[in-house]
mmCIF file of C-alpha atoms in Angstrom:
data_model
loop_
_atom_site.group_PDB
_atom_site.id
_atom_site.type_symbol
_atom_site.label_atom_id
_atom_site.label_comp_id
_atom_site.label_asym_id
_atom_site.label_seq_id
_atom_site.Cartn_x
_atom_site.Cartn_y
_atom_site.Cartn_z
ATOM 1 C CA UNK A 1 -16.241 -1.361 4.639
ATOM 2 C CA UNK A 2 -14.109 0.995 2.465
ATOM 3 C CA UNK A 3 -12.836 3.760 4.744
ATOM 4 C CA UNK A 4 -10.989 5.219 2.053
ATOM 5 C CA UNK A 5 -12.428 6.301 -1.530
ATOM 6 C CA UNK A 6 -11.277 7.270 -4.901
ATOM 7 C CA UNK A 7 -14.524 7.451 -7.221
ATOM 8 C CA UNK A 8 -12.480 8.166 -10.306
ATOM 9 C CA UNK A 9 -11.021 5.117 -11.316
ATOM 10 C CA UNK A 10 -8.978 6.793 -14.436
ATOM 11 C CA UNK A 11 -7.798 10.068 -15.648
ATOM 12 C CA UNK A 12 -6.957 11.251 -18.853
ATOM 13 C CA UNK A 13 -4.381 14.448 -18.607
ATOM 14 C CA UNK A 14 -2.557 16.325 -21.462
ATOM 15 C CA UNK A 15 1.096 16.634 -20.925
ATOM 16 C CA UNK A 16 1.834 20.118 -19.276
ATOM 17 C CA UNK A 17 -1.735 20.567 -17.594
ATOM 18 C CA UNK A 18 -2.644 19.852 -14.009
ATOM 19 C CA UNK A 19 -3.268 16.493 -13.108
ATOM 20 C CA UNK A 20 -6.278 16.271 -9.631
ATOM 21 C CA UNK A 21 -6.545 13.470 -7.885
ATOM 22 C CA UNK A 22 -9.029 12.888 -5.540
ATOM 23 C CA UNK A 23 -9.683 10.881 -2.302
ATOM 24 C CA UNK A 24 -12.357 10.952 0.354
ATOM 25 C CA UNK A 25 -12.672 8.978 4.229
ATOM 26 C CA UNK A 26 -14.820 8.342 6.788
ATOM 27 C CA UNK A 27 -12.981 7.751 9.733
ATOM 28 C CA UNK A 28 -12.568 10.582 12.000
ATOM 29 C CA UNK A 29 -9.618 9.135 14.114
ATOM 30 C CA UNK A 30 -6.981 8.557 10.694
ATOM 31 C CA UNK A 31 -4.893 11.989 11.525
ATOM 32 C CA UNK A 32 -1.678 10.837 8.507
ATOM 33 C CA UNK A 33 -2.456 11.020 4.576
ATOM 34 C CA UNK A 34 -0.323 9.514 1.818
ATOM 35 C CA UNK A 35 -0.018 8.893 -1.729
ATOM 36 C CA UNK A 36 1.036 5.990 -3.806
ATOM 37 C CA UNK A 37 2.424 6.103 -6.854
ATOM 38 C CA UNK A 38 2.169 2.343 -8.899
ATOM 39 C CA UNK A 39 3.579 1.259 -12.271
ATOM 40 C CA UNK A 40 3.088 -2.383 -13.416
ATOM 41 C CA UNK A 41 4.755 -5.197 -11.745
ATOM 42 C CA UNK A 42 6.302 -2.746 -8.643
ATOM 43 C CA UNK A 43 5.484 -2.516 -5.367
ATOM 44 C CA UNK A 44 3.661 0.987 -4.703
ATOM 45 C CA UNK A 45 6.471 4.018 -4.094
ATOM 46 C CA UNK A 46 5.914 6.669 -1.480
ATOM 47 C CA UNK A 47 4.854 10.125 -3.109
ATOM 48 C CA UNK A 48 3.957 12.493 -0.803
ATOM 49 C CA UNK A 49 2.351 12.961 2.506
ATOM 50 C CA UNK A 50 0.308 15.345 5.128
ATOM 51 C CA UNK A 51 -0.333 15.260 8.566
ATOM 52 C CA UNK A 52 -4.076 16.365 9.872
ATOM 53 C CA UNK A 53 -2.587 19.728 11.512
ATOM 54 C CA UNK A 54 -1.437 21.161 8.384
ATOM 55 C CA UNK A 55 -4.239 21.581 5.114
ATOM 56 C CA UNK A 56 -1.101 21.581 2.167
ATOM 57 C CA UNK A 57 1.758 20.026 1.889
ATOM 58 C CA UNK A 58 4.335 20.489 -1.423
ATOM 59 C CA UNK A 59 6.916 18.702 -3.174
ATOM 60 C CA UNK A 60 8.143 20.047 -5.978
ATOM 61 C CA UNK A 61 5.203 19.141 -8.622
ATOM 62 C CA UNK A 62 3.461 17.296 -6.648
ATOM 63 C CA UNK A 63 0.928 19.262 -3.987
ATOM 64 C CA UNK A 64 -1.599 17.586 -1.012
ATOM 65 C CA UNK A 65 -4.403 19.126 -0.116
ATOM 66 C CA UNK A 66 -6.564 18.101 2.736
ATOM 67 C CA UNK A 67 -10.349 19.426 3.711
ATOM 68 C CA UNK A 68 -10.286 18.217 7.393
ATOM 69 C CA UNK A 69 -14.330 18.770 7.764
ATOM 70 C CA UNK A 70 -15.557 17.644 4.641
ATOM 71 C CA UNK A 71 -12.805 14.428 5.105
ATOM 72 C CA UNK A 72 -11.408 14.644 1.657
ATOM 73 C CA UNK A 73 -7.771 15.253 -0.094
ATOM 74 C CA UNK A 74 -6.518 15.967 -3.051
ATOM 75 C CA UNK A 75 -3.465 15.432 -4.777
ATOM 76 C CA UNK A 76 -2.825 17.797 -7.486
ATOM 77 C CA UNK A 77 0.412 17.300 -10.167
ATOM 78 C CA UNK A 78 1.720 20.542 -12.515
ATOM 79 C CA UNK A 79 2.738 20.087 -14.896
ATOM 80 C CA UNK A 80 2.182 16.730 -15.779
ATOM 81 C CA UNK A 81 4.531 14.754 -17.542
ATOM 82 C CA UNK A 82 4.599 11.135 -19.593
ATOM 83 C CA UNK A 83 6.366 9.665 -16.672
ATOM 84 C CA UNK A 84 3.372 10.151 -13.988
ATOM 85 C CA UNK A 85 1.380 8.014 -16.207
ATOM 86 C CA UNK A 86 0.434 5.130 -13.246
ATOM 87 C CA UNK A 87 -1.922 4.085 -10.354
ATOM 88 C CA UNK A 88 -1.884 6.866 -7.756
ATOM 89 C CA UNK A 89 -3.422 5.560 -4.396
ATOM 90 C CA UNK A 90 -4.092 7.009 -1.633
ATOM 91 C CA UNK A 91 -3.567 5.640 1.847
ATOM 92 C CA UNK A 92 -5.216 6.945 5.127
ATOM 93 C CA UNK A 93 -3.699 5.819 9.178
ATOM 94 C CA UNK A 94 -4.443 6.436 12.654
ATOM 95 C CA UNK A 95 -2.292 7.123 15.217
ATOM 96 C CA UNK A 96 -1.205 4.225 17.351
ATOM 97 C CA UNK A 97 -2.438 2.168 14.866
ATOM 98 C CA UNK A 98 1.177 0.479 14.293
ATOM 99 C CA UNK A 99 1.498 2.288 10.657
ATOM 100 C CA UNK A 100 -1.604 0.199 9.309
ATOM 101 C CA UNK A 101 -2.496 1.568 5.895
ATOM 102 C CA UNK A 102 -6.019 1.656 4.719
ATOM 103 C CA UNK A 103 -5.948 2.138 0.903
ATOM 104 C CA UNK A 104 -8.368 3.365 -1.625
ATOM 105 C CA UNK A 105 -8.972 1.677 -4.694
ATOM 106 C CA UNK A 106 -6.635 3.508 -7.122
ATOM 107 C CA UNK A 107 -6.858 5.633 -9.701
ATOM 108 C CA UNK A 108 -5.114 5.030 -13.207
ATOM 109 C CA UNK A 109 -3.845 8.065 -14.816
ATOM 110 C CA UNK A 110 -2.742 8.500 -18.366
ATOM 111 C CA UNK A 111 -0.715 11.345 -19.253
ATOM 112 C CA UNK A 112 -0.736 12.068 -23.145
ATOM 113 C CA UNK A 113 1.778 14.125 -25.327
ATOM 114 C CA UNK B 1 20.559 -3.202 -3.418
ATOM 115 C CA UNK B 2 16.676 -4.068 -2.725
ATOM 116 C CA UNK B 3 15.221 -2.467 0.336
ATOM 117 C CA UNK B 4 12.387 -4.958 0.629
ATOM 118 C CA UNK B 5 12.571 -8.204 -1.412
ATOM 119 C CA UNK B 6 10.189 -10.354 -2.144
ATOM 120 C CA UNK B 7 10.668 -14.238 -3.766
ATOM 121 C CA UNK B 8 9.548 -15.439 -5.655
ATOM 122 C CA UNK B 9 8.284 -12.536 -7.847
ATOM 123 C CA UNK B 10 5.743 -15.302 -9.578
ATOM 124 C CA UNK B 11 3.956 -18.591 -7.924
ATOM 125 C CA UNK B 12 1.964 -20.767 -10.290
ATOM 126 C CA UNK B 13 0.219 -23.674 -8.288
ATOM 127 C CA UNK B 14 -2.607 -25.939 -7.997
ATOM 128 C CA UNK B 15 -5.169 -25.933 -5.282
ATOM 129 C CA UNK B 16 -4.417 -27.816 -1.773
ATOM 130 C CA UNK B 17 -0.987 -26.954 -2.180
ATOM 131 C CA UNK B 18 1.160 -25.341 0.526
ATOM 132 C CA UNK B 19 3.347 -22.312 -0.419
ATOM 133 C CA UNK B 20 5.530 -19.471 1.164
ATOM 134 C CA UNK B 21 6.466 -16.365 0.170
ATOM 135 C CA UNK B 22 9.948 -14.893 1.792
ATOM 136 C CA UNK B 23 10.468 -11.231 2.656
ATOM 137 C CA UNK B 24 13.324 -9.555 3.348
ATOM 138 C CA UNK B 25 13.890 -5.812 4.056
ATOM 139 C CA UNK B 26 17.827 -4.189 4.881
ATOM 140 C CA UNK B 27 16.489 -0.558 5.731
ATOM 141 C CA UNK B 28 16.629 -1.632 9.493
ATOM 142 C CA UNK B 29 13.549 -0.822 10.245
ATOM 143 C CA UNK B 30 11.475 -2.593 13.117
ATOM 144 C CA UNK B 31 8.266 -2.978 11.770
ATOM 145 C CA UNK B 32 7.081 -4.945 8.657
ATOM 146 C CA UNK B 33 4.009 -6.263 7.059
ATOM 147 C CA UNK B 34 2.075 -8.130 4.601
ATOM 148 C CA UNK B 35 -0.963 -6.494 2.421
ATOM 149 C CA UNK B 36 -2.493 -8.421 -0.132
ATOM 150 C CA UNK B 37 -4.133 -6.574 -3.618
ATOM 151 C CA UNK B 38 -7.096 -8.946 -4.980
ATOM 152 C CA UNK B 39 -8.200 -8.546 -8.440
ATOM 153 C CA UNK B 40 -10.362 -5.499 -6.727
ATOM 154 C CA UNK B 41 -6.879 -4.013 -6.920
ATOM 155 C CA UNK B 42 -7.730 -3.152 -3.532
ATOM 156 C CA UNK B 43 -4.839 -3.264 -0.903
ATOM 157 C CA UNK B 44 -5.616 -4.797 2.201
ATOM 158 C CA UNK B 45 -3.466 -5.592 5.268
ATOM 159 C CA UNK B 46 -3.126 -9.250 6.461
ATOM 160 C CA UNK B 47 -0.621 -9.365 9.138
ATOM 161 C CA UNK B 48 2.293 -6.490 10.701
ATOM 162 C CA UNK B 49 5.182 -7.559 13.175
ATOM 163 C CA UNK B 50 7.122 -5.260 15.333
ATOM 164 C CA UNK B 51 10.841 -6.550 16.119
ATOM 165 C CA UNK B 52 9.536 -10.616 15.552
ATOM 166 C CA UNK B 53 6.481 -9.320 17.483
ATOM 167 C CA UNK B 54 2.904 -10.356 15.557
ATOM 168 C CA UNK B 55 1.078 -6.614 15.991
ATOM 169 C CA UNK B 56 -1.412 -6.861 13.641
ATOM 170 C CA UNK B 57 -3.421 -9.466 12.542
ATOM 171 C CA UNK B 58 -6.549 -9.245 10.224
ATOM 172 C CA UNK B 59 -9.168 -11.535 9.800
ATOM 173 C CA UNK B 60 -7.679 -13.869 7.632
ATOM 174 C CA UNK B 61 -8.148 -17.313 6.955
ATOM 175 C CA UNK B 62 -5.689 -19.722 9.928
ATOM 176 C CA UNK B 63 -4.171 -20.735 6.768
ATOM 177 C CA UNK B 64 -2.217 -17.768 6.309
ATOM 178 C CA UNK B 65 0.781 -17.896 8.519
ATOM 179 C CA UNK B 66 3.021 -15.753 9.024
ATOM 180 C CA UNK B 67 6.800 -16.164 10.656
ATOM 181 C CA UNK B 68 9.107 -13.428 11.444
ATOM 182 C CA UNK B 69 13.021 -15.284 12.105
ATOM 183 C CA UNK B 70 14.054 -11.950 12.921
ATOM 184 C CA UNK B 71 12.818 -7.997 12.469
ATOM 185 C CA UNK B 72 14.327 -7.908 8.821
ATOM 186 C CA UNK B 73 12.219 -10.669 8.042
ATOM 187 C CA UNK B 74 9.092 -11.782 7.453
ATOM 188 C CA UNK B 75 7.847 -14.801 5.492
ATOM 189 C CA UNK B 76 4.327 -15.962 4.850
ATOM 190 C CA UNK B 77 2.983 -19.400 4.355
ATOM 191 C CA UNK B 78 -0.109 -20.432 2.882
ATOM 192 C CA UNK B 79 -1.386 -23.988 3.779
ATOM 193 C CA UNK B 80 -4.162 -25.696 1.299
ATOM 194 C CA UNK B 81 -4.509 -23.056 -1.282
ATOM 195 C CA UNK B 82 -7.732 -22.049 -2.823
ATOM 196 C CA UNK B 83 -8.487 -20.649 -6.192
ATOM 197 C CA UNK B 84 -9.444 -16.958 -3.829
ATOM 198 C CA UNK B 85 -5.852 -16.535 -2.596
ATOM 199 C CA UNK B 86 -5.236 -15.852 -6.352
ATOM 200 C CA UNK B 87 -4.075 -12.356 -5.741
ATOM 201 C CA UNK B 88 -0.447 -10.331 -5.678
ATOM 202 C CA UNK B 89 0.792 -10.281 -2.129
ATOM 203 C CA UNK B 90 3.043 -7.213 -1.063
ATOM 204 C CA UNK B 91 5.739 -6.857 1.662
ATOM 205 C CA UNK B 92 6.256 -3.503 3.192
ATOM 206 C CA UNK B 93 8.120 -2.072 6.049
ATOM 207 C CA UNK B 94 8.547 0.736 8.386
ATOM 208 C CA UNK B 95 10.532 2.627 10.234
ATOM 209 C CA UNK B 96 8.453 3.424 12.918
ATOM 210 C CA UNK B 97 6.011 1.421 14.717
ATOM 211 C CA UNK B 98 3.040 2.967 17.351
ATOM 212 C CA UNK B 99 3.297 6.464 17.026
ATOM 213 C CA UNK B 100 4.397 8.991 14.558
ATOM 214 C CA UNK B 101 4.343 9.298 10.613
ATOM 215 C CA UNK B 102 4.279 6.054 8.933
ATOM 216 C CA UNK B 103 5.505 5.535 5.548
ATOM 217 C CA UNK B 104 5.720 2.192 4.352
ATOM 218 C CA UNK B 105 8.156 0.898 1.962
ATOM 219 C CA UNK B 106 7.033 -1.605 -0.358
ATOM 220 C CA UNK B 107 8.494 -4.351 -1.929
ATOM 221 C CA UNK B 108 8.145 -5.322 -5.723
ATOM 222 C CA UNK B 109 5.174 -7.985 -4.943
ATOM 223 C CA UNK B 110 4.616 -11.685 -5.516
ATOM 224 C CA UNK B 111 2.313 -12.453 -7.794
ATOM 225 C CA UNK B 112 0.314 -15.971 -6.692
ATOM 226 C CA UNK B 113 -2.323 -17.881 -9.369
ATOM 227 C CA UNK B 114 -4.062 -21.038 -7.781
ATOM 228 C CA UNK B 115 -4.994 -23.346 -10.792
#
């Protein structure tokens, strides 16, 4: 039962343009968003994150966007560089839940010069 | 310096076997876990211990076992393996445990092939 989706499992991007990632759940109670950022042979690194009370969150080139009622966020990247080339997942949790993760299945994303 | 470690980095073993895989984390924080990615590439969690405490446990098969020594630790041991538990098996650990933002720290993974 896969309470967290990514349909696209790759993305092609040209270097400079605006990478969009996207990510959709079903449970109502997960109220705390992340993404993952994976290369080969590493653990997944933290990326960025939002909370259920706010709908955007930005770090520098990297922006969350979350659409409480239609239970779907986005993660876009601008501009993209060589260097974001990797598995971006995204990672759903519930309060109380004792910070278990629920992942989607990753989405590969190849950023060419 | 590693904030979560994982050894080894690569097991290679034949079925039936017993095997463990030893975390360590030195970011102090009180909660850790253990998420396994299958060739799915999907990341699932198997186990999470608060301060030696076992919080979280998933179904998983009884032999999976888990062991925390102490809250910057956590090992897992894996009795009779079977070709399934092929898979890359990740650490992670977090600051805070019940309530409030959690973001997990991973480590590098350990990569297990049954033969």
């Amino acid at each position: 039962d896969q309470q967290v989706k990514q349909n696209s499992p790759s993305l092609s991007v040209q270097e400079g343009r605006i990478s969009i990632l996207n990510c959709d759940y079903t449970n109502s109670m997960f109220d705390y968003f992340l993404w993952y950022k994976k290369y080969p042979a590493e653990g997944p690194t933290f990326l960025i994150s939002i909370s259920s009370i706010k709908d955007k969150n930005e770090d520098g080139r990297f922006t969350v966007f979350l659409n409480k009622s239609a239970k779907h966020l986005s993660l876009h990247i601008v501009p993209s560089q060589p260097g974001d080339s990797a598995v971006y997942f995204c990672a759903a949790s519930a309060s109380g839940g004792w910070g278990k993760l629920q992942f989607g299945a990753g989405t590969q994303v190849v950023v060419t010069p | 310096d590693t904030a979560v470690s994982q050894t080894p980095k690569y097991l290679v073993t034949q079925m039936g076997n017993d095997k463990s895989i030893k975390c360590e984390q030195n970011l102090g924080h009180d909660t850790m876990y253990w998420y396994k990615q299958d060739s799915k590439k999907f990341l699932k969690i198997m186990f999470s211990y608060n301060n030696k405490e076992l919080i979280i446990n998933e179904t998983v098969p009884n032999r999976f076992s888990p062991k925390s020594p102490d809250k910057a630790h956590l090992n897992l041991h894996i009795n009779s393996l079977e070709l399934g538990d092929s898979a890359v098996y990740f650490c992670a650990s977090n600051p805070r445990g019940a309530t409030g933002a959690n973001v997990l720290t991973f480590g590098a993974g350990s990569r297990l092939t049954v033969l």
